[in-house]
mmCIF file of C-alpha atoms in Angstrom:
data_model
loop_
_atom_site.group_PDB
_atom_site.id
_atom_site.type_symbol
_atom_site.label_atom_id
_atom_site.label_comp_id
_atom_site.label_asym_id
_atom_site.label_seq_id
_atom_site.Cartn_x
_atom_site.Cartn_y
_atom_site.Cartn_z
ATOM 1 C CA MET A 27 -40.213 -17.412 -16.550
ATOM 2 C CA ASP A 28 -37.979 -19.673 -14.447
ATOM 3 C CA LEU A 29 -35.368 -17.276 -13.076
ATOM 4 C CA HIS A 30 -33.136 -20.169 -12.025
ATOM 5 C CA ARG A 31 -32.859 -21.375 -15.622
ATOM 6 C CA SER A 32 -32.832 -18.091 -17.505
ATOM 7 C CA LYS A 33 -29.544 -16.679 -18.704
ATOM 8 C CA PRO A 34 -29.806 -12.891 -18.750
ATOM 9 C CA MET A 35 -27.591 -11.263 -21.331
ATOM 10 C CA PRO A 36 -26.674 -7.639 -22.010
ATOM 11 C CA ALA A 37 -27.469 -6.086 -25.382
ATOM 12 C CA GLU A 38 -24.134 -4.362 -26.061
ATOM 13 C CA PRO A 39 -22.438 -6.333 -28.877
ATOM 14 C CA GLU A 40 -18.921 -5.516 -27.709
ATOM 15 C CA ILE A 41 -19.388 -6.859 -24.177
ATOM 16 C CA LEU A 42 -20.947 -10.024 -25.598
ATOM 17 C CA ALA A 43 -17.929 -10.444 -27.885
ATOM 18 C CA PHE A 44 -15.672 -9.862 -24.874
ATOM 19 C CA HIS A 45 -17.472 -12.645 -23.007
ATOM 20 C CA VAL A 46 -16.967 -15.049 -25.903
ATOM 21 C CA ARG A 47 -13.248 -14.244 -25.945
ATOM 22 C CA CYS A 48 -13.059 -14.821 -22.188
ATOM 23 C CA GLU A 49 -14.684 -18.233 -22.390
ATOM 24 C CA ALA A 50 -12.132 -19.314 -24.977
ATOM 25 C CA PHE A 51 -9.525 -19.002 -22.212
ATOM 26 C CA TYR A 52 -11.536 -19.435 -19.011
ATOM 27 C CA PRO A 53 -14.486 -21.766 -19.673
ATOM 28 C CA ALA A 54 -17.778 -21.451 -17.825
ATOM 29 C CA ASP A 55 -17.065 -24.677 -15.924
ATOM 30 C CA ALA A 56 -13.531 -23.666 -14.925
ATOM 31 C CA VAL A 57 -14.301 -24.140 -11.217
ATOM 32 C CA ASN A 58 -14.598 -27.869 -11.921
ATOM 33 C CA ALA A 59 -10.963 -27.979 -13.020
ATOM 34 C CA SER A 60 -7.983 -28.373 -10.716
ATOM 35 C CA VAL A 61 -6.729 -25.233 -9.007
ATOM 36 C CA ALA A 62 -3.543 -25.437 -11.068
ATOM 37 C CA ASP A 63 -5.592 -25.502 -14.270
ATOM 38 C CA GLN A 64 -7.799 -22.649 -13.069
ATOM 39 C CA ARG A 65 -4.703 -20.519 -12.530
ATOM 40 C CA ARG A 66 -3.316 -21.465 -15.918
ATOM 41 C CA TYR A 67 -6.626 -20.544 -17.590
ATOM 42 C CA TYR A 68 -6.776 -17.241 -15.730
ATOM 43 C CA ASP A 69 -3.200 -16.274 -16.573
ATOM 44 C CA ALA A 70 -3.915 -16.900 -20.260
ATOM 45 C CA LEU A 71 -7.110 -14.829 -20.068
ATOM 46 C CA CYS A 72 -5.304 -11.912 -18.456
ATOM 47 C CA ALA A 73 -2.559 -12.023 -21.054
ATOM 48 C CA GLU A 74 -5.204 -11.864 -23.798
ATOM 49 C CA PHE A 75 -6.401 -8.474 -22.526
ATOM 50 C CA ASP A 76 -3.029 -6.975 -21.645
ATOM 51 C CA ALA A 77 -2.419 -3.336 -22.547
ATOM 52 C CA PRO A 78 0.607 -1.078 -23.145
ATOM 53 C CA THR A 79 2.246 0.643 -20.200
ATOM 54 C CA PRO A 80 1.364 4.348 -19.884
ATOM 55 C CA GLU A 81 4.269 6.539 -20.947
ATOM 56 C CA GLY A 82 6.674 7.362 -18.149
ATOM 57 C CA LEU A 83 5.176 4.969 -15.593
ATOM 58 C CA THR A 84 7.638 2.834 -13.621
ATOM 59 C CA ARG A 85 7.183 -0.351 -11.582
ATOM 60 C CA ARG A 86 9.123 -1.742 -8.644
ATOM 61 C CA ASP A 87 8.565 -5.136 -6.990
ATOM 62 C CA ALA A 88 9.175 -5.430 -3.260
ATOM 63 C CA ARG A 89 8.131 -7.345 -0.159
ATOM 64 C CA ILE A 90 6.388 -5.924 2.870
ATOM 65 C CA GLY A 91 7.373 -7.370 6.208
ATOM 66 C CA GLY A 92 9.912 -9.422 4.303
ATOM 67 C CA ARG A 93 7.117 -11.733 3.142
ATOM 68 C CA ILE A 94 4.177 -10.168 1.263
ATOM 69 C CA PRO A 95 4.969 -9.431 -2.411
ATOM 70 C CA VAL A 96 3.815 -6.054 -3.692
ATOM 71 C CA ARG A 97 4.272 -4.091 -6.905
ATOM 72 C CA CYS A 98 4.702 -0.331 -6.639
ATOM 73 C CA TYR A 99 3.609 1.894 -9.536
ATOM 74 C CA ARG A 100 4.777 5.468 -10.003
ATOM 75 C CA PRO A 101 3.176 7.424 -12.860
ATOM 76 C CA ALA A 102 5.084 9.999 -14.867
ATOM 77 C CA GLU A 103 3.293 12.740 -12.907
ATOM 78 C CA VAL A 104 2.520 12.354 -9.210
ATOM 79 C CA ALA A 105 0.113 15.044 -8.036
ATOM 80 C CA THR A 106 -0.742 13.876 -4.511
ATOM 81 C CA GLU A 107 0.910 12.349 -1.473
ATOM 82 C CA ALA A 108 -2.032 9.967 -1.137
ATOM 83 C CA ARG A 109 -1.370 6.427 -2.286
ATOM 84 C CA ILE A 110 -3.599 3.653 -3.574
ATOM 85 C CA ILE A 111 -3.594 0.051 -2.360
ATOM 86 C CA TYR A 112 -5.000 -2.367 -4.954
ATOM 87 C CA LEU A 113 -6.376 -5.802 -4.017
ATOM 88 C CA HIS A 114 -6.962 -7.987 -7.076
ATOM 89 C CA GLY A 115 -9.928 -10.209 -7.791
ATOM 90 C CA GLY A 116 -9.973 -13.881 -8.684
ATOM 91 C CA GLY A 117 -12.258 -15.618 -6.213
ATOM 92 C CA PHE A 118 -9.449 -15.829 -3.616
ATOM 93 C CA VAL A 119 -8.105 -18.689 -5.785
ATOM 94 C CA VAL A 120 -6.519 -17.093 -8.876
ATOM 95 C CA GLY A 121 -4.875 -13.756 -9.639
ATOM 96 C CA SER A 122 -1.486 -12.202 -8.997
ATOM 97 C CA LEU A 123 0.570 -9.065 -9.435
ATOM 98 C CA ASP A 124 0.716 -9.844 -13.153
ATOM 99 C CA SER A 125 -3.010 -10.525 -13.642
ATOM 100 C CA HIS A 126 -4.011 -6.955 -12.786
ATOM 101 C CA ASP A 127 -0.793 -5.226 -13.832
ATOM 102 C CA ALA A 128 -2.238 -3.220 -16.729
ATOM 103 C CA ILE A 129 -5.304 -2.188 -14.708
ATOM 104 C CA CYS A 130 -3.122 -0.951 -11.856
ATOM 105 C CA ALA A 131 -0.811 0.909 -14.238
ATOM 106 C CA GLU A 132 -3.730 2.726 -15.857
ATOM 107 C CA LEU A 133 -5.300 3.598 -12.502
ATOM 108 C CA ALA A 134 -2.029 5.044 -11.233
ATOM 109 C CA ASP A 135 -1.532 6.996 -14.454
ATOM 110 C CA GLY A 136 -5.116 8.237 -14.645
ATOM 111 C CA THR A 137 -5.233 9.413 -11.033
ATOM 112 C CA ARG A 138 -1.636 10.699 -10.929
ATOM 113 C CA ALA A 139 -1.073 8.776 -7.703
ATOM 114 C CA GLU A 140 1.345 6.087 -6.600
ATOM 115 C CA LEU A 141 -0.231 2.653 -6.322
ATOM 116 C CA VAL A 142 0.751 -0.507 -4.426
ATOM 117 C CA SER A 143 -0.682 -3.824 -5.639
ATOM 118 C CA VAL A 144 -0.761 -6.691 -3.126
ATOM 119 C CA ASP A 145 -0.012 -10.344 -3.926
ATOM 120 C CA TYR A 146 -1.909 -11.858 -0.988
ATOM 121 C CA ARG A 147 -1.937 -15.585 -0.273
ATOM 122 C CA LEU A 148 -4.497 -17.663 -2.187
ATOM 123 C CA ALA A 149 -6.865 -20.486 -1.275
ATOM 124 C CA PRO A 150 -7.070 -23.435 -1.032
ATOM 125 C CA GLU A 151 -3.442 -23.531 0.108
ATOM 126 C CA HIS A 152 -4.127 -20.624 2.450
ATOM 127 C CA VAL A 153 -7.700 -20.323 3.729
ATOM 128 C CA TRP A 154 -9.300 -17.556 5.775
ATOM 129 C CA PRO A 155 -7.905 -15.352 7.270
ATOM 130 C CA ALA A 156 -4.598 -15.542 5.356
ATOM 131 C CA ALA A 157 -5.537 -13.168 2.519
ATOM 132 C CA HIS A 158 -7.209 -10.740 4.936
ATOM 133 C CA GLU A 159 -4.180 -10.712 7.230
ATOM 134 C CA ASP A 160 -1.817 -10.085 4.311
ATOM 135 C CA CYS A 161 -3.874 -7.129 3.098
ATOM 136 C CA TYR A 162 -4.265 -5.724 6.595
ATOM 137 C CA GLY A 163 -0.525 -6.091 7.176
ATOM 138 C CA VAL A 164 0.225 -4.064 4.062
ATOM 139 C CA LEU A 165 -2.328 -1.459 5.118
ATOM 140 C CA LYS A 166 -0.778 -1.045 8.579
ATOM 141 C CA THR A 167 2.735 -0.815 7.156
ATOM 142 C CA LEU A 168 1.790 1.893 4.673
ATOM 143 C CA ILE A 169 -0.317 3.817 7.184
ATOM 144 C CA ALA A 170 2.755 4.014 9.423
ATOM 145 C CA GLU A 171 4.383 6.093 6.688
ATOM 146 C CA ARG A 172 1.757 8.773 7.389
ATOM 147 C CA LYS A 173 0.449 9.237 3.881
ATOM 148 C CA PRO A 174 -3.303 9.038 3.134
ATOM 149 C CA LEU A 175 -4.426 5.761 1.599
ATOM 150 C CA VAL A 176 -7.262 4.824 -0.735
ATOM 151 C CA ILE A 177 -8.020 1.105 -0.841
ATOM 152 C CA ILE A 178 -9.384 -0.431 -4.058
ATOM 153 C CA GLY A 179 -10.521 -3.988 -4.657
ATOM 154 C CA ASP A 180 -12.380 -5.781 -7.429
ATOM 155 C CA SER A 181 -14.582 -8.858 -6.866
ATOM 156 C CA ALA A 182 -12.824 -10.963 -4.191
ATOM 157 C CA GLY A 183 -10.487 -8.000 -3.783
ATOM 158 C CA GLY A 184 -13.533 -5.853 -3.120
ATOM 159 C CA ASN A 185 -14.427 -8.219 -0.301
ATOM 160 C CA LEU A 186 -10.913 -7.901 1.115
ATOM 161 C CA ALA A 187 -10.926 -4.111 0.768
ATOM 162 C CA ALA A 188 -14.252 -3.740 2.572
ATOM 163 C CA GLY A 189 -13.107 -6.139 5.284
ATOM 164 C CA VAL A 190 -9.818 -4.408 6.049
ATOM 165 C CA VAL A 191 -11.512 -1.005 6.081
ATOM 166 C CA LEU A 192 -14.119 -2.289 8.550
ATOM 167 C CA ARG A 193 -11.343 -3.700 10.722
ATOM 168 C CA ALA A 194 -9.293 -0.530 10.554
ATOM 169 C CA ASN A 195 -12.364 1.474 11.557
ATOM 170 C CA SER A 196 -13.111 -0.845 14.487
ATOM 171 C CA GLU A 197 -9.507 -0.585 15.705
ATOM 172 C CA GLY A 198 -9.320 3.183 15.281
ATOM 173 C CA LEU A 199 -6.595 3.005 12.627
ATOM 174 C CA PRO A 200 -6.244 6.461 11.026
ATOM 175 C CA GLY A 201 -5.176 7.485 7.552
ATOM 176 C CA ILE A 202 -7.692 5.854 5.194
ATOM 177 C CA ALA A 203 -8.943 8.546 2.825
ATOM 178 C CA GLY A 204 -11.353 6.337 0.890
ATOM 179 C CA GLN A 205 -12.340 2.908 -0.342
ATOM 180 C CA VAL A 206 -13.341 1.778 -3.832
ATOM 181 C CA LEU A 207 -15.288 -1.446 -4.301
ATOM 182 C CA ILE A 208 -15.568 -2.815 -7.850
ATOM 183 C CA TYR A 209 -18.318 -5.447 -8.304
ATOM 184 C CA PRO A 210 -17.493 -6.649 -4.771
ATOM 185 C CA ALA A 211 -18.425 -9.963 -3.148
ATOM 186 C CA LEU A 212 -19.721 -8.912 0.269
ATOM 187 C CA GLY A 213 -21.488 -11.978 1.639
ATOM 188 C CA GLY A 214 -25.061 -11.526 0.456
ATOM 189 C CA ASP A 215 -27.766 -14.187 0.636
ATOM 190 C CA LEU A 216 -27.247 -16.687 -2.186
ATOM 191 C CA VAL A 217 -30.960 -17.485 -2.441
ATOM 192 C CA GLY A 218 -32.314 -13.992 -3.010
ATOM 193 C CA GLY A 219 -32.158 -10.941 -5.249
ATOM 194 C CA SER A 220 -29.516 -10.861 -7.963
ATOM 195 C CA TYR A 221 -28.149 -14.224 -6.826
ATOM 196 C CA VAL A 222 -31.400 -15.659 -8.208
ATOM 197 C CA GLU A 223 -32.126 -13.184 -11.010
ATOM 198 C CA MET A 224 -28.562 -13.331 -12.345
ATOM 199 C CA SER A 225 -27.694 -16.853 -11.245
ATOM 200 C CA GLU A 226 -26.608 -17.781 -14.775
ATOM 201 C CA ALA A 227 -25.275 -14.415 -15.881
ATOM 202 C CA PRO A 228 -22.294 -14.476 -18.255
ATOM 203 C CA GLY A 229 -18.894 -14.418 -16.610
ATOM 204 C CA LEU A 230 -19.919 -15.463 -13.097
ATOM 205 C CA SER A 231 -22.701 -17.686 -11.786
ATOM 206 C CA THR A 232 -24.170 -17.981 -8.306
ATOM 207 C CA ALA A 233 -22.768 -21.518 -8.193
ATOM 208 C CA ASP A 234 -19.319 -20.041 -8.803
ATOM 209 C CA VAL A 235 -19.781 -17.643 -5.883
ATOM 210 C CA ALA A 236 -20.792 -20.565 -3.648
ATOM 211 C CA TYR A 237 -17.671 -22.471 -4.753
ATOM 212 C CA TYR A 238 -15.376 -19.572 -3.901
ATOM 213 C CA ARG A 239 -16.996 -19.108 -0.490
ATOM 214 C CA GLU A 240 -16.615 -22.794 0.276
ATOM 215 C CA ILE A 241 -12.965 -22.906 -0.758
ATOM 216 C CA LEU A 242 -12.112 -19.823 1.339
ATOM 217 C CA ARG A 243 -13.615 -21.399 4.503
ATOM 218 C CA ALA A 244 -14.345 -18.100 6.242
ATOM 219 C CA PRO A 245 -16.577 -18.314 9.353
ATOM 220 C CA ALA A 246 -20.160 -17.370 8.472
ATOM 221 C CA ALA A 247 -20.416 -14.860 11.324
ATOM 222 C CA ASP A 248 -17.153 -13.021 10.654
ATOM 223 C CA VAL A 249 -18.058 -9.511 9.507
ATOM 224 C CA PHE A 250 -14.595 -8.873 8.067
ATOM 225 C CA ALA A 251 -15.147 -11.845 5.743
ATOM 226 C CA HIS A 252 -18.812 -10.976 5.065
ATOM 227 C CA PRO A 253 -19.001 -7.158 5.313
ATOM 228 C CA LEU A 254 -22.769 -7.012 4.737
ATOM 229 C CA LYS A 255 -23.182 -8.684 8.132
ATOM 230 C CA ALA A 256 -21.580 -5.765 9.949
ATOM 231 C CA LYS A 257 -23.849 -3.910 12.373
ATOM 232 C CA ASP A 258 -22.108 -0.547 12.429
ATOM 233 C CA PHE A 259 -20.940 1.325 9.329
ATOM 234 C CA ALA A 260 -20.571 4.744 10.963
ATOM 235 C CA GLY A 261 -17.213 6.396 10.539
ATOM 236 C CA LEU A 262 -16.199 4.577 7.377
ATOM 237 C CA PRO A 263 -14.282 6.662 4.825
ATOM 238 C CA PRO A 264 -15.760 8.132 1.634
ATOM 239 C CA THR A 265 -16.603 5.295 -0.719
ATOM 240 C CA TYR A 266 -17.025 4.695 -4.442
ATOM 241 C CA ILE A 267 -18.882 1.510 -5.397
ATOM 242 C CA THR A 268 -19.438 0.267 -8.920
ATOM 243 C CA ALA A 269 -21.594 -2.723 -9.864
ATOM 244 C CA ALA A 270 -22.477 -4.599 -13.044
ATOM 245 C CA ARG A 271 -26.147 -5.023 -13.959
ATOM 246 C CA PHE A 272 -25.606 -8.585 -15.242
ATOM 247 C CA ASP A 273 -23.811 -10.017 -12.217
ATOM 248 C CA PRO A 274 -25.022 -12.159 -9.290
ATOM 249 C CA LEU A 275 -22.934 -9.898 -7.023
ATOM 250 C CA ARG A 276 -24.882 -6.814 -8.121
ATOM 251 C CA ASP A 277 -27.118 -6.627 -5.062
ATOM 252 C CA ASP A 278 -24.168 -6.973 -2.689
ATOM 253 C CA ALA A 279 -22.936 -3.664 -4.088
ATOM 254 C CA ARG A 280 -26.389 -2.075 -4.006
ATOM 255 C CA SER A 281 -27.037 -3.188 -0.436
ATOM 256 C CA TYR A 282 -23.641 -2.085 0.847
ATOM 257 C CA ALA A 283 -24.010 1.334 -0.724
ATOM 258 C CA ALA A 284 -27.423 1.674 0.954
ATOM 259 C CA GLU A 285 -26.025 0.625 4.346
ATOM 260 C CA LEU A 286 -23.202 3.154 4.095
ATOM 261 C CA ALA A 287 -25.530 5.947 3.036
ATOM 262 C CA ALA A 288 -27.891 5.171 5.922
ATOM 263 C CA ALA A 289 -24.933 5.408 8.311
ATOM 264 C CA GLY A 290 -24.017 8.852 6.996
ATOM 265 C CA VAL A 291 -21.008 7.761 4.950
ATOM 266 C CA ASP A 292 -20.201 9.777 1.820
ATOM 267 C CA VAL A 293 -20.881 7.128 -0.815
ATOM 268 C CA THR A 294 -21.071 7.235 -4.600
ATOM 269 C CA PHE A 295 -22.775 4.286 -6.276
ATOM 270 C CA ARG A 296 -22.714 3.550 -9.982
ATOM 271 C CA GLU A 297 -24.224 0.551 -11.766
ATOM 272 C CA GLU A 298 -23.027 -0.199 -15.274
ATOM 273 C CA PRO A 299 -26.252 -1.038 -17.168
ATOM 274 C CA GLN A 300 -24.744 -3.247 -19.890
ATOM 275 C CA MET A 301 -21.830 -4.747 -17.992
ATOM 276 C CA ILE A 302 -21.046 -8.240 -16.728
ATOM 277 C CA HIS A 303 -18.700 -9.364 -13.972
ATOM 278 C CA ALA A 304 -15.025 -8.594 -14.625
ATOM 279 C CA TRP A 305 -15.838 -5.812 -17.101
ATOM 280 C CA LEU A 306 -12.627 -3.976 -16.119
ATOM 281 C CA ARG A 307 -10.807 -6.199 -18.605
ATOM 282 C CA ALA A 308 -13.105 -4.981 -21.388
ATOM 283 C CA ARG A 309 -12.232 -1.301 -20.909
ATOM 284 C CA HIS A 310 -10.400 -1.119 -24.272
ATOM 285 C CA VAL A 311 -12.941 -3.110 -26.306
ATOM 286 C CA SER A 312 -16.389 -2.166 -24.930
ATOM 287 C CA PRO A 313 -17.968 1.315 -24.943
ATOM 288 C CA GLY A 314 -19.787 0.562 -21.693
ATOM 289 C CA ALA A 315 -16.650 -0.690 -19.965
ATOM 290 C CA ARG A 316 -14.651 2.249 -21.304
ATOM 291 C CA GLU A 317 -17.146 4.675 -19.785
ATOM 292 C CA GLY A 318 -17.288 2.715 -16.540
ATOM 293 C CA PHE A 319 -13.511 2.795 -16.256
ATOM 294 C CA ARG A 320 -13.426 6.520 -17.003
ATOM 295 C CA ARG A 321 -15.918 7.129 -14.212
ATOM 296 C CA LEU A 322 -13.948 4.832 -11.905
ATOM 297 C CA VAL A 323 -10.745 6.783 -12.500
ATOM 298 C CA GLU A 324 -12.618 10.022 -11.816
ATOM 299 C CA GLY A 325 -14.000 8.581 -8.582
ATOM 300 C CA VAL A 326 -10.584 7.444 -7.396
ATOM 301 C CA ALA A 327 -9.052 10.795 -8.392
ATOM 302 C CA ARG A 328 -11.558 12.586 -6.173
ATOM 303 C CA LEU A 329 -10.609 10.389 -3.237
ATOM 304 C CA VAL A 330 -6.845 10.889 -3.676
ATOM 305 C CA GLY A 331 -7.317 14.615 -4.280
ATOM 306 C CA THR A 332 -6.295 14.938 -7.931
ATOM 307 C CA ALA A 333 -9.715 15.441 -9.545
#
């Protein structure tokens, strides 16, 4: 079988139906469209899978450092002083406070912790290290308030989360209680492993990953941009990593979990066997995504101390 031409597909009917719905809004060749069109497609996709606000949860929009937009979520019950920072996915090109609003609301509610979502600058208008610096700036500001922080990121946001945690560790910045990486893009080799096996997986292709890397313009040797290239993982905080079986980024997650474990980091790794990239959006329509999200909330709750 020619792995480059095969298109592996999960067997769960609901996640396949989810993928079809996604492509109606965000076509497989979306990266060939203008950036403005990509953002329009993505906004429509996110709106399609919106969800009701958990009862009693409140939101407040603000700016950190007078410049970086954030959205602060407070659930009806707050059971910990630890807070969550959420870094959204979208290939560094699309995504916003609104795109991941429902996900953030449900995470805050499920973990009974306050959550701050970051609207970092996007490429191509702002290339590396703009997004990283925005996220690190928010991290430093919140750490100064002396409350424990758990950093979560999905996809490109998982890259940013891993990068800022590595940087904080290298600079001796205290106060990070954990990190959570959701199908993260961590700089793996595009010509090996899942990048070949899942090169045409539904929802994200290896060619898409290459496009997003090119548009970000991060230096190849920068470990904060490509966390798998780091040489020292000792001292990183407890970590929860979740991957999708049908995703070219799968082996980035597997490899990073292995590196952390080898360095003595407390790491939990979970791979969703029937899931595709961006399965978080399917949490209300797919049994596999529902279970994955339940486990994710449990993992975050352990890190913030509410489990």
